[in-house]
Coordinates of C-alpha atoms and ligand atoms in Angstrom, one line a residue:
X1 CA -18.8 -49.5 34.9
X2 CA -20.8 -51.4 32.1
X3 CA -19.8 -51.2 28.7
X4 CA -22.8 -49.4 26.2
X5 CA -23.3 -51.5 23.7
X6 CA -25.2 -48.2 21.9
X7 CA -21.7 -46.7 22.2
X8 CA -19.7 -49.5 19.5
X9 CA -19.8 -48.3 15.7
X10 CA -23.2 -50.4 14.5
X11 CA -23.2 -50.3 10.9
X12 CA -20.5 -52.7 8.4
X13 CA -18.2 -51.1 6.8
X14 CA -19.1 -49.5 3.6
X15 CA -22.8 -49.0 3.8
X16 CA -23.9 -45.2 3.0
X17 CA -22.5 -43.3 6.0
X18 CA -19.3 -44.7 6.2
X19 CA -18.5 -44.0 2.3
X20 CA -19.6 -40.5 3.3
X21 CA -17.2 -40.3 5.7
X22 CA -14.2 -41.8 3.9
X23 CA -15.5 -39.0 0.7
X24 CA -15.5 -36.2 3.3
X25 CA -12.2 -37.2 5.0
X26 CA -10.3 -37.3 1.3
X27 CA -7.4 -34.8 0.9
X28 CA -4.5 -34.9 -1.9
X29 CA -0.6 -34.7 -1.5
X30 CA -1.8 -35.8 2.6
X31 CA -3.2 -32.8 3.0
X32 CA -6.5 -33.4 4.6
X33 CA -9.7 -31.8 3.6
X34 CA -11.3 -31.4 6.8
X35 CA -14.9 -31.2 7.5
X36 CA -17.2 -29.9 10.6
X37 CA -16.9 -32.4 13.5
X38 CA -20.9 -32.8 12.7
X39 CA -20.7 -33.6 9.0
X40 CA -18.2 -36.6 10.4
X41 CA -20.7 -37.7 11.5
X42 CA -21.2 -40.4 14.1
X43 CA -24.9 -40.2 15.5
X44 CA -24.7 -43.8 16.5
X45 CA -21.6 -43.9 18.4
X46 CA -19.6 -42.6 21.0
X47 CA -15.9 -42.9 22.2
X48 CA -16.6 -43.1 25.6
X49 CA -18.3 -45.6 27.3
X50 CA -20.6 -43.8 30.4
X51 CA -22.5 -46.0 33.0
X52 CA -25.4 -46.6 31.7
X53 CA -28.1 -44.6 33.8
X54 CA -30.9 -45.7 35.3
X55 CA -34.2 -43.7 34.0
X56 CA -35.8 -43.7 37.5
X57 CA -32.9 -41.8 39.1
X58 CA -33.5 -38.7 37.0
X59 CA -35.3 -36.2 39.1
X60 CA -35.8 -33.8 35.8
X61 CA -39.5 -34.2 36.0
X62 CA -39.9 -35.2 32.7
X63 CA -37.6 -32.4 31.0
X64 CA -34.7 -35.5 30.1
X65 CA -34.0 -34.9 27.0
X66 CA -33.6 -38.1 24.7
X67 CA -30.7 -37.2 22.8
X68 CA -27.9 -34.4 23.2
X69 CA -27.4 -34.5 19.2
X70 CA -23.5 -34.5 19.8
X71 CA -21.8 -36.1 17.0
X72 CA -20.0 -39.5 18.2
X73 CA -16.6 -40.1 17.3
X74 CA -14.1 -42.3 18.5
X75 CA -11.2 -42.0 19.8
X76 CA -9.0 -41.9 16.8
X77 CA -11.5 -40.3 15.1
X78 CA -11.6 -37.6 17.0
X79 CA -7.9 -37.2 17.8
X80 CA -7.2 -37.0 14.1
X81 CA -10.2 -34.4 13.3
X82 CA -8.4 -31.9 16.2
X83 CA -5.0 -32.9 14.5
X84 CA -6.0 -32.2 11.4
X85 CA -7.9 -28.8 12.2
X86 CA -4.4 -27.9 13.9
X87 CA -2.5 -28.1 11.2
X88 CA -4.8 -26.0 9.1
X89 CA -3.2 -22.8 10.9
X90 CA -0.6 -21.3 9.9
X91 CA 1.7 -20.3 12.8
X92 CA 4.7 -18.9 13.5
X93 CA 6.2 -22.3 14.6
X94 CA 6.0 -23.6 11.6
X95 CA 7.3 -21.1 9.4
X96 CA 8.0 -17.1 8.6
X97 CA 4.7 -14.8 9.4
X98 CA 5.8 -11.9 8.1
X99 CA 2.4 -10.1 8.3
X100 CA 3.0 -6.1 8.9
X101 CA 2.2 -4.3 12.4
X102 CA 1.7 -7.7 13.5
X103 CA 5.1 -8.7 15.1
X104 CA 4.8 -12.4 14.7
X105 CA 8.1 -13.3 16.4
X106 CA 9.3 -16.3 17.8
X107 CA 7.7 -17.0 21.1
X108 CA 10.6 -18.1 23.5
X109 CA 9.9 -21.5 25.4
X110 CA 10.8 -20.4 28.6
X111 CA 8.2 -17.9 29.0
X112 CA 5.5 -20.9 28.6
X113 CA 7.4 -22.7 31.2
X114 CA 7.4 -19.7 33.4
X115 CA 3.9 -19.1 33.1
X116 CA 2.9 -22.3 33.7
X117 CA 4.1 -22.3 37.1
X118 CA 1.7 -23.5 39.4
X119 CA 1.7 -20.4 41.3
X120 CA 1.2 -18.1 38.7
X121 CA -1.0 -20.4 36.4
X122 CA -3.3 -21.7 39.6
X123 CA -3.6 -19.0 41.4
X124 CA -7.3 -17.6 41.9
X125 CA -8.0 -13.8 41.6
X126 CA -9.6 -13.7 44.7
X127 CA -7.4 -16.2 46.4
X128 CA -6.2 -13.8 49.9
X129 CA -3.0 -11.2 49.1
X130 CA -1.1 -13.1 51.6
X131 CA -0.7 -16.4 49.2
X132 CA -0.3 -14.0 46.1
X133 CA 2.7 -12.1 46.8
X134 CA 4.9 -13.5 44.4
X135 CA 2.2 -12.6 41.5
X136 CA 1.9 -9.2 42.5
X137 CA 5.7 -9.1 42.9
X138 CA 6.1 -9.9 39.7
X139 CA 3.4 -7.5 38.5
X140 CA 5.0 -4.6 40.5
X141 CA 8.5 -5.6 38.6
X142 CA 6.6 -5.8 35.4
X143 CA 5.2 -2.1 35.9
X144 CA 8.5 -1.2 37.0
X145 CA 10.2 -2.6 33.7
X146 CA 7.9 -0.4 31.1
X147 CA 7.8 2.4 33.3
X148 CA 11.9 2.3 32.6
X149 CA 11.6 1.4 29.1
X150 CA 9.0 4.0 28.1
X151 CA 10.6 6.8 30.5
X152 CA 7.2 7.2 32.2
X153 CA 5.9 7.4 35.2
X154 CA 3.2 5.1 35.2
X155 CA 1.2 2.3 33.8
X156 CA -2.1 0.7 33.8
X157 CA -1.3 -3.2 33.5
X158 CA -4.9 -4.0 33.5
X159 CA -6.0 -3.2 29.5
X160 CA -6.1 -7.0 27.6
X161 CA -5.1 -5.6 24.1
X162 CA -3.4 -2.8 22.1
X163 CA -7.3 -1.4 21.6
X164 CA -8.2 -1.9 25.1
X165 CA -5.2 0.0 26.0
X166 CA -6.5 2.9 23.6
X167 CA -9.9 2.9 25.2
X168 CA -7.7 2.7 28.5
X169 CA -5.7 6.0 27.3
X170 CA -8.4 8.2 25.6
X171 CA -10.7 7.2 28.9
X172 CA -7.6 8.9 30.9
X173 CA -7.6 12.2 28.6
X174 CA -11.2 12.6 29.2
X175 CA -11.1 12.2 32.8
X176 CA -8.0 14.5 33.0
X177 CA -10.1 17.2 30.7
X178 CA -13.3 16.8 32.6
X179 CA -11.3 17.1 35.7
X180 CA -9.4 20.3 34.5
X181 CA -13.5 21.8 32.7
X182 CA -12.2 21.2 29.3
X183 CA -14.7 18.5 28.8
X184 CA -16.2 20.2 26.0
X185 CA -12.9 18.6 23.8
X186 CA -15.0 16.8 21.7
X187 CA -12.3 16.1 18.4
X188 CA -9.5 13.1 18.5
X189 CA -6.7 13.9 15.4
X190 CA -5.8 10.9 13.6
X191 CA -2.9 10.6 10.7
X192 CA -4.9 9.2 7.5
X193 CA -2.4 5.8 8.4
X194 CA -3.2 4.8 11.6
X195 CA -4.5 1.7 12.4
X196 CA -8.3 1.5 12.4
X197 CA -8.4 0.4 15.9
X198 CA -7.5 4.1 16.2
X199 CA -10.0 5.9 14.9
X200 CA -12.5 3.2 16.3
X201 CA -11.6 3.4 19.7
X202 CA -12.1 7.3 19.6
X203 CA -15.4 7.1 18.3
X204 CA -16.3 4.4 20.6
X205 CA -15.2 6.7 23.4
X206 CA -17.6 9.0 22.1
X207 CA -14.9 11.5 20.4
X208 CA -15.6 12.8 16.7
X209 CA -12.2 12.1 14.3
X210 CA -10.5 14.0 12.2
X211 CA -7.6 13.1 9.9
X212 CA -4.5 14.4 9.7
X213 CA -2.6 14.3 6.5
X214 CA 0.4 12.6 5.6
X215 CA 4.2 14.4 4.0
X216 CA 5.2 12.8 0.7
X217 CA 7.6 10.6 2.6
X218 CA 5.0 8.7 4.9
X219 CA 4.9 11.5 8.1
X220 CA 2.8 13.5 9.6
X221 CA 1.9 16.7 7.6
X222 CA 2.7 19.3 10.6
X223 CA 1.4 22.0 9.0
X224 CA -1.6 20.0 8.6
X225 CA -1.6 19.3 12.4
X226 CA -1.1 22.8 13.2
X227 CA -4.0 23.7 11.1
X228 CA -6.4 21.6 13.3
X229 CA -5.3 21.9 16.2
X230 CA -7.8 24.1 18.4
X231 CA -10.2 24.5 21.6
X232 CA -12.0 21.4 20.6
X233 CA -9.0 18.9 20.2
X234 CA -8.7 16.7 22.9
X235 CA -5.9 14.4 21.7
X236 CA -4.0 13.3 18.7
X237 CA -3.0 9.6 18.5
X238 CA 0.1 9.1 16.6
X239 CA 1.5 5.7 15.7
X240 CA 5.3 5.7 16.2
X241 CA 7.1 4.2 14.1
X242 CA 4.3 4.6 12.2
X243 CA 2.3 2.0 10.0
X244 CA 4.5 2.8 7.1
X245 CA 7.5 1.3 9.2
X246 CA 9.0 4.9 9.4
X247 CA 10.0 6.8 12.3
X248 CA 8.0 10.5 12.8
X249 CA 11.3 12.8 12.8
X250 CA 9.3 15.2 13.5
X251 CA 7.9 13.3 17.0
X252 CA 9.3 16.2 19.5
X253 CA 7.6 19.0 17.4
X254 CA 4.2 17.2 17.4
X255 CA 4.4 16.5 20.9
X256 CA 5.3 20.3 21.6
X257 CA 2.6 21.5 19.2
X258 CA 0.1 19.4 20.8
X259 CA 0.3 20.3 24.2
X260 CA 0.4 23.8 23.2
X261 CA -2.9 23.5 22.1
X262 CA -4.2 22.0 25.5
X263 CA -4.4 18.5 24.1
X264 CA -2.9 15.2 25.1
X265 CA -0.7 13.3 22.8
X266 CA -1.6 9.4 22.2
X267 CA 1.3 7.1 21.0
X268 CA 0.3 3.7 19.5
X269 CA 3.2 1.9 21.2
X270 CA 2.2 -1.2 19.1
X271 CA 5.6 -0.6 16.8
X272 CA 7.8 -0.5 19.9
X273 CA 9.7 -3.6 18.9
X274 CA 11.5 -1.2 16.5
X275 CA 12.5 1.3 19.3
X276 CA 12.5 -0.5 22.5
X277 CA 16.0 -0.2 24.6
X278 CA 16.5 2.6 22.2
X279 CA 13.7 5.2 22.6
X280 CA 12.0 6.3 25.8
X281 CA 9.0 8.1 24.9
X282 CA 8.6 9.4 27.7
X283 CA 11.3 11.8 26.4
X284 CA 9.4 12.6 23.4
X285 CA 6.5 14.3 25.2
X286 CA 3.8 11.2 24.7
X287 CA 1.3 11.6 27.4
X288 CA -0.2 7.8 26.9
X289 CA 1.1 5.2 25.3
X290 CA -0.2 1.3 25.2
X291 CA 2.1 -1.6 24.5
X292 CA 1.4 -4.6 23.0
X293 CA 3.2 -7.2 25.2
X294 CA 1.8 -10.1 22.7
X295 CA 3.4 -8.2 20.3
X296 CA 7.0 -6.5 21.5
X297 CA 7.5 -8.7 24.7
X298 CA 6.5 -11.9 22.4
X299 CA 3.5 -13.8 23.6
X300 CA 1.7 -16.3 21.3
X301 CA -0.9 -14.0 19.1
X302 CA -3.1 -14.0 16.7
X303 CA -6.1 -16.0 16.6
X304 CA -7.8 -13.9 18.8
X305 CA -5.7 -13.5 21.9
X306 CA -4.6 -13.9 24.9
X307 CA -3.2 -10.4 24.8
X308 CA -2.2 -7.6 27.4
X309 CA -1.8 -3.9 26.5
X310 CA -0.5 -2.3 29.4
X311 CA -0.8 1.4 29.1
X312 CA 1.9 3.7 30.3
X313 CA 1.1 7.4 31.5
X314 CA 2.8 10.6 32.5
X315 CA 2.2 12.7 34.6
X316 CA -0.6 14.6 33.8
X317 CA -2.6 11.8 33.3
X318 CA -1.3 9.3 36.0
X319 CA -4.0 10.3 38.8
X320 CA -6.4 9.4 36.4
X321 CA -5.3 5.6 36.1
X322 CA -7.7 2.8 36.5
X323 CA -7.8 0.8 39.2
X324 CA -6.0 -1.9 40.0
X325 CA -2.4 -1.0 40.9
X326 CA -0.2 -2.8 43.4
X327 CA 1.1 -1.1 46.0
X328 CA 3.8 -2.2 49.1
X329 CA 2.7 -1.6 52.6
X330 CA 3.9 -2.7 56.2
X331 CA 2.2 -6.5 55.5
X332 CA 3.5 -6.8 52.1
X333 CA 2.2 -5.9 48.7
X334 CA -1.5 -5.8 48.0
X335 CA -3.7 -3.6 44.6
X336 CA -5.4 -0.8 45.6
X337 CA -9.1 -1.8 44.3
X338 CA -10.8 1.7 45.3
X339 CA -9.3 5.3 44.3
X340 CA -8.6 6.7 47.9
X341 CA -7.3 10.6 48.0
X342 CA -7.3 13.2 45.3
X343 CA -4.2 12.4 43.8
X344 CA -5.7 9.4 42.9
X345 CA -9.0 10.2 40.7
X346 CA -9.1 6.6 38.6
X347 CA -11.9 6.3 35.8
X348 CA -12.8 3.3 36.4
X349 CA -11.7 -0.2 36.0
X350 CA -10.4 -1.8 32.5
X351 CA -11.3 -5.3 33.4
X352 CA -12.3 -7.7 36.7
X353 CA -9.5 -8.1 38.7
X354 CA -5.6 -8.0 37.5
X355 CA -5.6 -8.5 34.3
X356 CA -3.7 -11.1 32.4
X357 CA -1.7 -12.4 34.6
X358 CA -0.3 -15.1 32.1
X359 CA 0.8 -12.3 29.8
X360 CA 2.3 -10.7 32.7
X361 CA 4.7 -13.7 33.2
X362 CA 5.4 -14.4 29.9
X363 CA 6.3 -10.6 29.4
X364 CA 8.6 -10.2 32.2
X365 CA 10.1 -14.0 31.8
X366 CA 11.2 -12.2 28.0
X367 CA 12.7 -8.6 29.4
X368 CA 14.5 -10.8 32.3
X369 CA 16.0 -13.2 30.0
X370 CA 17.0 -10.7 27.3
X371 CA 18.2 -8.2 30.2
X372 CA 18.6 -4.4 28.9
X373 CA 21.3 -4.9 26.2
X374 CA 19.1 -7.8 24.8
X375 CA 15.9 -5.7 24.5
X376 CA 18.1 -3.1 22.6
X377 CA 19.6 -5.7 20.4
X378 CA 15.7 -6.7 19.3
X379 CA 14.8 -3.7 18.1
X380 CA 18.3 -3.4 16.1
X381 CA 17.7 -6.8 14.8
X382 CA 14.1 -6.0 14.2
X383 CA 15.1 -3.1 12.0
X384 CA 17.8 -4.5 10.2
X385 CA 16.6 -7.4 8.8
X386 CA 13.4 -5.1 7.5
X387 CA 16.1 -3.3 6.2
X388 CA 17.5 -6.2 4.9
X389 CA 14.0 -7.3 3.1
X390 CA 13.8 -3.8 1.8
X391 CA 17.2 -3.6 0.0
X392 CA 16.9 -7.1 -1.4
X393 CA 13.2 -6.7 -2.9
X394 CA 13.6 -2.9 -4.3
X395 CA 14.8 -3.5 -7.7
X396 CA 12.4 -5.9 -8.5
X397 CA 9.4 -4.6 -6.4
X398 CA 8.5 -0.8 -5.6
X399 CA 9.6 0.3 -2.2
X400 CA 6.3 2.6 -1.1
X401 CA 9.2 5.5 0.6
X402 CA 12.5 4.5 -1.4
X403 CA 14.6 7.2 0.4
X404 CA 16.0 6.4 3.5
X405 CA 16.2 3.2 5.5
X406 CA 13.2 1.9 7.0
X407 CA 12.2 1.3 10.8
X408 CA 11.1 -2.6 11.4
X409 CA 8.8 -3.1 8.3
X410 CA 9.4 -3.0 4.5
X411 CA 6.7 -1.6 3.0
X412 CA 5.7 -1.9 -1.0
X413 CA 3.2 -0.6 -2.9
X414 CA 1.9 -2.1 -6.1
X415 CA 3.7 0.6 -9.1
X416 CA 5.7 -2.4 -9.9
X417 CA 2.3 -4.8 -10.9
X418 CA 1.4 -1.8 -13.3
X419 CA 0.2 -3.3 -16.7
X420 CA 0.7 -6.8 -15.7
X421 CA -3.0 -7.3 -14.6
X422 CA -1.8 -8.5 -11.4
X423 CA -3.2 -7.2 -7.9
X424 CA -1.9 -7.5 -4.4
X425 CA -4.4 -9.7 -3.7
X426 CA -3.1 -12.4 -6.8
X427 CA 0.6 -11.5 -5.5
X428 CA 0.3 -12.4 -2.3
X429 CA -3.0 -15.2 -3.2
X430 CA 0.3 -16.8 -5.5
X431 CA 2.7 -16.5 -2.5
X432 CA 0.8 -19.7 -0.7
X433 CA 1.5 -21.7 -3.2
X434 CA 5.4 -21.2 -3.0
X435 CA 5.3 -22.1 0.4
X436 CA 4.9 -18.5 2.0
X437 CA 2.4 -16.7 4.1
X438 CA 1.4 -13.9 2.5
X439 CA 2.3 -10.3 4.4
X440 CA -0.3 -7.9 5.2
X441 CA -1.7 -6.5 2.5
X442 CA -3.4 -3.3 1.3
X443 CA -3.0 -1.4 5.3
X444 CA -1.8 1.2 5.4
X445 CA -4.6 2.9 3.2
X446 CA -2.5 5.5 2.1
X447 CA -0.4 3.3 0.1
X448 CA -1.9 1.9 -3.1
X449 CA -2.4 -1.6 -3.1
X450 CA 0.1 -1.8 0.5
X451 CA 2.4 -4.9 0.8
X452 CA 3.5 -4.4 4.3
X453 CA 6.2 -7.1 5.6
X454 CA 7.7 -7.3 9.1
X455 CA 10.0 -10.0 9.6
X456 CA 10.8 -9.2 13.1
X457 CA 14.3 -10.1 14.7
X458 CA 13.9 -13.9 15.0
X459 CA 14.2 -14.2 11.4
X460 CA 17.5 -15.8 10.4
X461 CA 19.8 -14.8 7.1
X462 CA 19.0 -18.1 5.6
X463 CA 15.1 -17.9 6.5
X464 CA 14.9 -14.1 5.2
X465 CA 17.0 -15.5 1.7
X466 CA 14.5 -18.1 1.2
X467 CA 11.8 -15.5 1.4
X468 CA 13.3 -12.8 -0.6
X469 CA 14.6 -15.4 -3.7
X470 CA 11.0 -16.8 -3.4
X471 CA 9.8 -13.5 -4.1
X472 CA 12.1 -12.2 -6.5
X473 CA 11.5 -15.6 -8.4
X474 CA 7.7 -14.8 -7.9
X475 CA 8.2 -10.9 -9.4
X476 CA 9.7 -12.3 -12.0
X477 CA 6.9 -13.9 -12.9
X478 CA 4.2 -11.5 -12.8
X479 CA 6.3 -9.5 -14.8
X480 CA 5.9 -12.4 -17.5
X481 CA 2.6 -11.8 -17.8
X482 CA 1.7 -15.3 -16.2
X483 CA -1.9 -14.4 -15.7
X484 CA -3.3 -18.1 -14.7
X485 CA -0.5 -18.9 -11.9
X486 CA -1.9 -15.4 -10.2
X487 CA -5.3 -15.2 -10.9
X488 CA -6.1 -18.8 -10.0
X489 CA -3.7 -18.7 -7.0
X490 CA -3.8 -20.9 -4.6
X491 CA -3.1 -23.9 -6.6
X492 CA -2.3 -25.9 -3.9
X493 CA -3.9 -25.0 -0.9
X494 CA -7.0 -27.3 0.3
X495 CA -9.3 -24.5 -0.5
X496 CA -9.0 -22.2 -3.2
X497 CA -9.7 -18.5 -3.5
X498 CA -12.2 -17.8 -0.8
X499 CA -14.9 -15.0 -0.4
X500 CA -13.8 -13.4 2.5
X501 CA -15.8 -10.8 2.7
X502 CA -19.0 -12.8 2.7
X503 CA -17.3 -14.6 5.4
X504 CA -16.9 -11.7 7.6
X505 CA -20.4 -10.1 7.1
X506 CA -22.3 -13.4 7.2
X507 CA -20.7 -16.0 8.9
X508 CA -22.0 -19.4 9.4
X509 CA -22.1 -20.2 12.8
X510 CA -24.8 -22.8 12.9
X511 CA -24.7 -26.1 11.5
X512 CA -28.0 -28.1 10.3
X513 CA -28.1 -31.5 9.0
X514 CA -28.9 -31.2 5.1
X515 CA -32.0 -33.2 5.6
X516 CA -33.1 -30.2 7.9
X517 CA -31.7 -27.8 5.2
X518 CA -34.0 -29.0 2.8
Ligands
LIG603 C1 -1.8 -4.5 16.6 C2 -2.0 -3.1 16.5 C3 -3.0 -2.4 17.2 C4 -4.1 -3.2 18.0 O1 -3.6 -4.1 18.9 P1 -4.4 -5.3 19.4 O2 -3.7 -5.9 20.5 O3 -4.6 -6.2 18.2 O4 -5.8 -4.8 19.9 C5 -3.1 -1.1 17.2 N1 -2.2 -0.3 16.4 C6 -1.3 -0.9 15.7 C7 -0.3 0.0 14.9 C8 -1.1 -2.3 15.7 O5 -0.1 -2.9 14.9

């Protein structure tokens, strides 16, 4: 291999583009402002060194294109932009992520290893049954795990989130209506706290929705139910615990109510970190239920995935199950790709193949390792140290349902920042700069101005102290009056206060030199 000489930096230091560079590379306190790999610049160089090709041996026809317009870093240079880029996420390795409905836990080690296991992390989809046993073992013992824990009797493992595993449930219930002539159902019931993935997934299903309203103490209004429950209800989806971090009491009654009506009852099983080991249910007459293994069997999350949500089913909607499943014959275990008989009418498929076979792992290395007892012990944990949160914070902030413990979230609302001038948005903007992530804020709806906070089980007593004096300390203040500290929070972070919203409707997801721009 010859070494490019177009590949070595060509211009001295400190002409124009390297005092660019140094301007756009600045940061205070070492905390590196950090800009597109692009903007860094580079057009001259490259960090590798290529053999330099001969133009004869190109058999493009003319179609070679002279330059690839990739910016040209070196080595360093581009180790340190990916270094720095890392460390502008927050994660939970690094600290407390005590965003709400979000169950950002600690992500055990040993799954990882697990999952990178050659034969589960090599293995091809269409590689033959006989070299994938172990996989679908383990998938098999997966199924057989959440069909125990939910106390039903069966599951879809293909769905690859909690919303896919709506999609996965509500696709069931229609099938299961069609199948019985009630597909003129055409109304899902939805509690006015549920997650909007609810809501969203029945309309993308093609369902209309209707809300039902909520008690004074954060559950589901059953007269309200009653009232709209008819001929044209197909299925209520019900979160429990709900997003207010508070179990439905009433859970059997709804369930009873439901079916009564010749509907199917949905649970959002993304909450059942709070109930797992505890709760089966099975045994409270849900018909489908998806759980969030990034979330309750502790995956990395967040960032857009990988996720799984496995969808477990009763009986009545069990034939209805899409395909894959794996099943154990004479030469071993192999999935069933095709629905065969009539007691086996699946939908459809959720995705190619298995599904997320990584989550799988990861999943079952967690129940394995934690065993029954330990999966109990999470959701105790889990709802302790919310409840731990909740009693620390309440006579300095407003607890959104002060009677009662709550489930595995402590949720606030914002009665407390009355007259102060201060909004959720400044309270939790101000949070960054005393070293905190901020919780989730404003979800659930119903609450006004919502400050939800899960610190899940992995939290210790010290770590859930340093959060709670940070935020009494921070209370404190607002009460003051300290309108700058809030309003122009974050201080310290890189980048100020952002427009998000412009973000989201109109992002920027092409980048032009500024020459170009002109
Ligand atoms: C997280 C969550 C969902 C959606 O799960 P994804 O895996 O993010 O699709 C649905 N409902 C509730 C209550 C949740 O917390």
């Amino acid at each position: 291999m010859t070494m490019q000489n177009i590949g070595r930096p060509t211009r001295p230091e400190g002409d124009a583009a390297s005092e660019g560079f140094a301007s756009l590379t600045g940061g205070r306190g070492l905390l590196q402002d950090e800009p597109l790999i692009f903007e860094l610049g580079g057009w001259t160089k490259t960090g590798v060194d290529l053999p330099a090709a001969s133009e004869d041996a190109s058999d493009l026809a003319g179609l070679t294109r002279a330059s690839l317009d990739l910016p040209g870093l070196s080595e360093p240079e581009a180790m340190r932009h990916y270094v720095r880029l890392s460390q502008k996420n927050h994660a939970i390795d690094l600290a407390l992520y005590p965003l709400g409905s979000c169950t950002m836990k600690h992500n055990p080690r040993l799954n990882e290893k697990a999952a990178r296991m050659a034969g589960f992390a090599d293995l091809h989809p269409l590689a033959p049954v006989a070299t994938a046993q172990g996989a679908l073992e383990l998938m098999d013992r997966l199924a057989h795990w959440l069909k125990t824990l939910t106390g039903m009797p069966a599951v879809a493992l293909t769905p690859k989130a909690g919303a896919h595993g709506e999609l996965c449930g509500l696709l069931c219930i229609r099938a299961a209506h069609e199948a019985a002539g009630q597909g003129h159902r055409r109304t899902v019931l939805v509690p006015t706290s549920a997650h909007g993935t609810n809501p969203a997934t029945a309309a993308f299903v093609g369902y209309s929705v209707q809300e039902i309203a909520q008690t004074d103490d954060g559950r589901v209004d059953l007269a309200d139910l009653e009232s709209k429950l008819g001929p044209d209800v197909a299925a209520i989806m019900v979160t429990n615990p709900n997003t207010c971090g508070l179990f439905e009491r009433e859970v059997i009654e709804i369930g009873r109510l439901t079916h009564a009506a010749g509907a199917y009852f949905y649970c959002d099983g993304a909450n059942f970190n709070a109930i797992v080991g505890r709760v089966r249910p099975g045994d409270l007459g849900v018909d489908a239920m998806h759980i969030n293994l990034h979330k309750t069997f502790s995956t990395p999350h967040g960032g857009g995935g990988p996720g799984a949500g496995p969808v477990v089913l009763s009986e009545a909607l069990a034939p209805f199950a899409p395909a894959p499943w794996v099943v154990s014959g004479p030469d071993g275990l192999h999935l069933v790709e095709e629905a065969v008989d009539e007691a086996a009418r699946a939908f459809g498929r959720m995705s190619a193949f298995q599904g997320q076979m990584g989550m799988f792992v990861r999943a079952y290395a967690y129940m394995r390792s934690h065993g029954a007892d330990g999966l109990r012990q999470v959701a105790e944990d889990a709802v302790l140290n919310a409840n731990y949160i909740k009693a620390r914070l309440s006579d300095v902030m407003t607890p959104a349902f002060p009677d009662g413990p709550c489930m595995h979230e402590a949720l606030f609302d914002d009665a407390w920042l009355e007259g102060t001038g201060i909004t959720t948005l400044d309270f939790a903007k101000a949070m960054i700069d005393e070293g905190f992530h901020p919780m989730t804020m404003y979800f659930p709806l119903v609450v006004h101005g919502a400050m939800l906070i899960e610190p899940t089980e992995t939290e210790s007593r010290r770590e859930l102290d340093r959060f709670c004096d940070a935020l009494r300390a921070l209370a404190a203040t607002a009460k003051l009056g300290d309108l700058e500290r809030f309003k122009g929070a974050p201080h310290l972070a890189p980048l100020r206060r952002l427009d998000e919203t412009l973000a989201a409707r109109k992002p920027k997801l092409t980048w032009k030199p500024e020459a170009e721009l002109a």
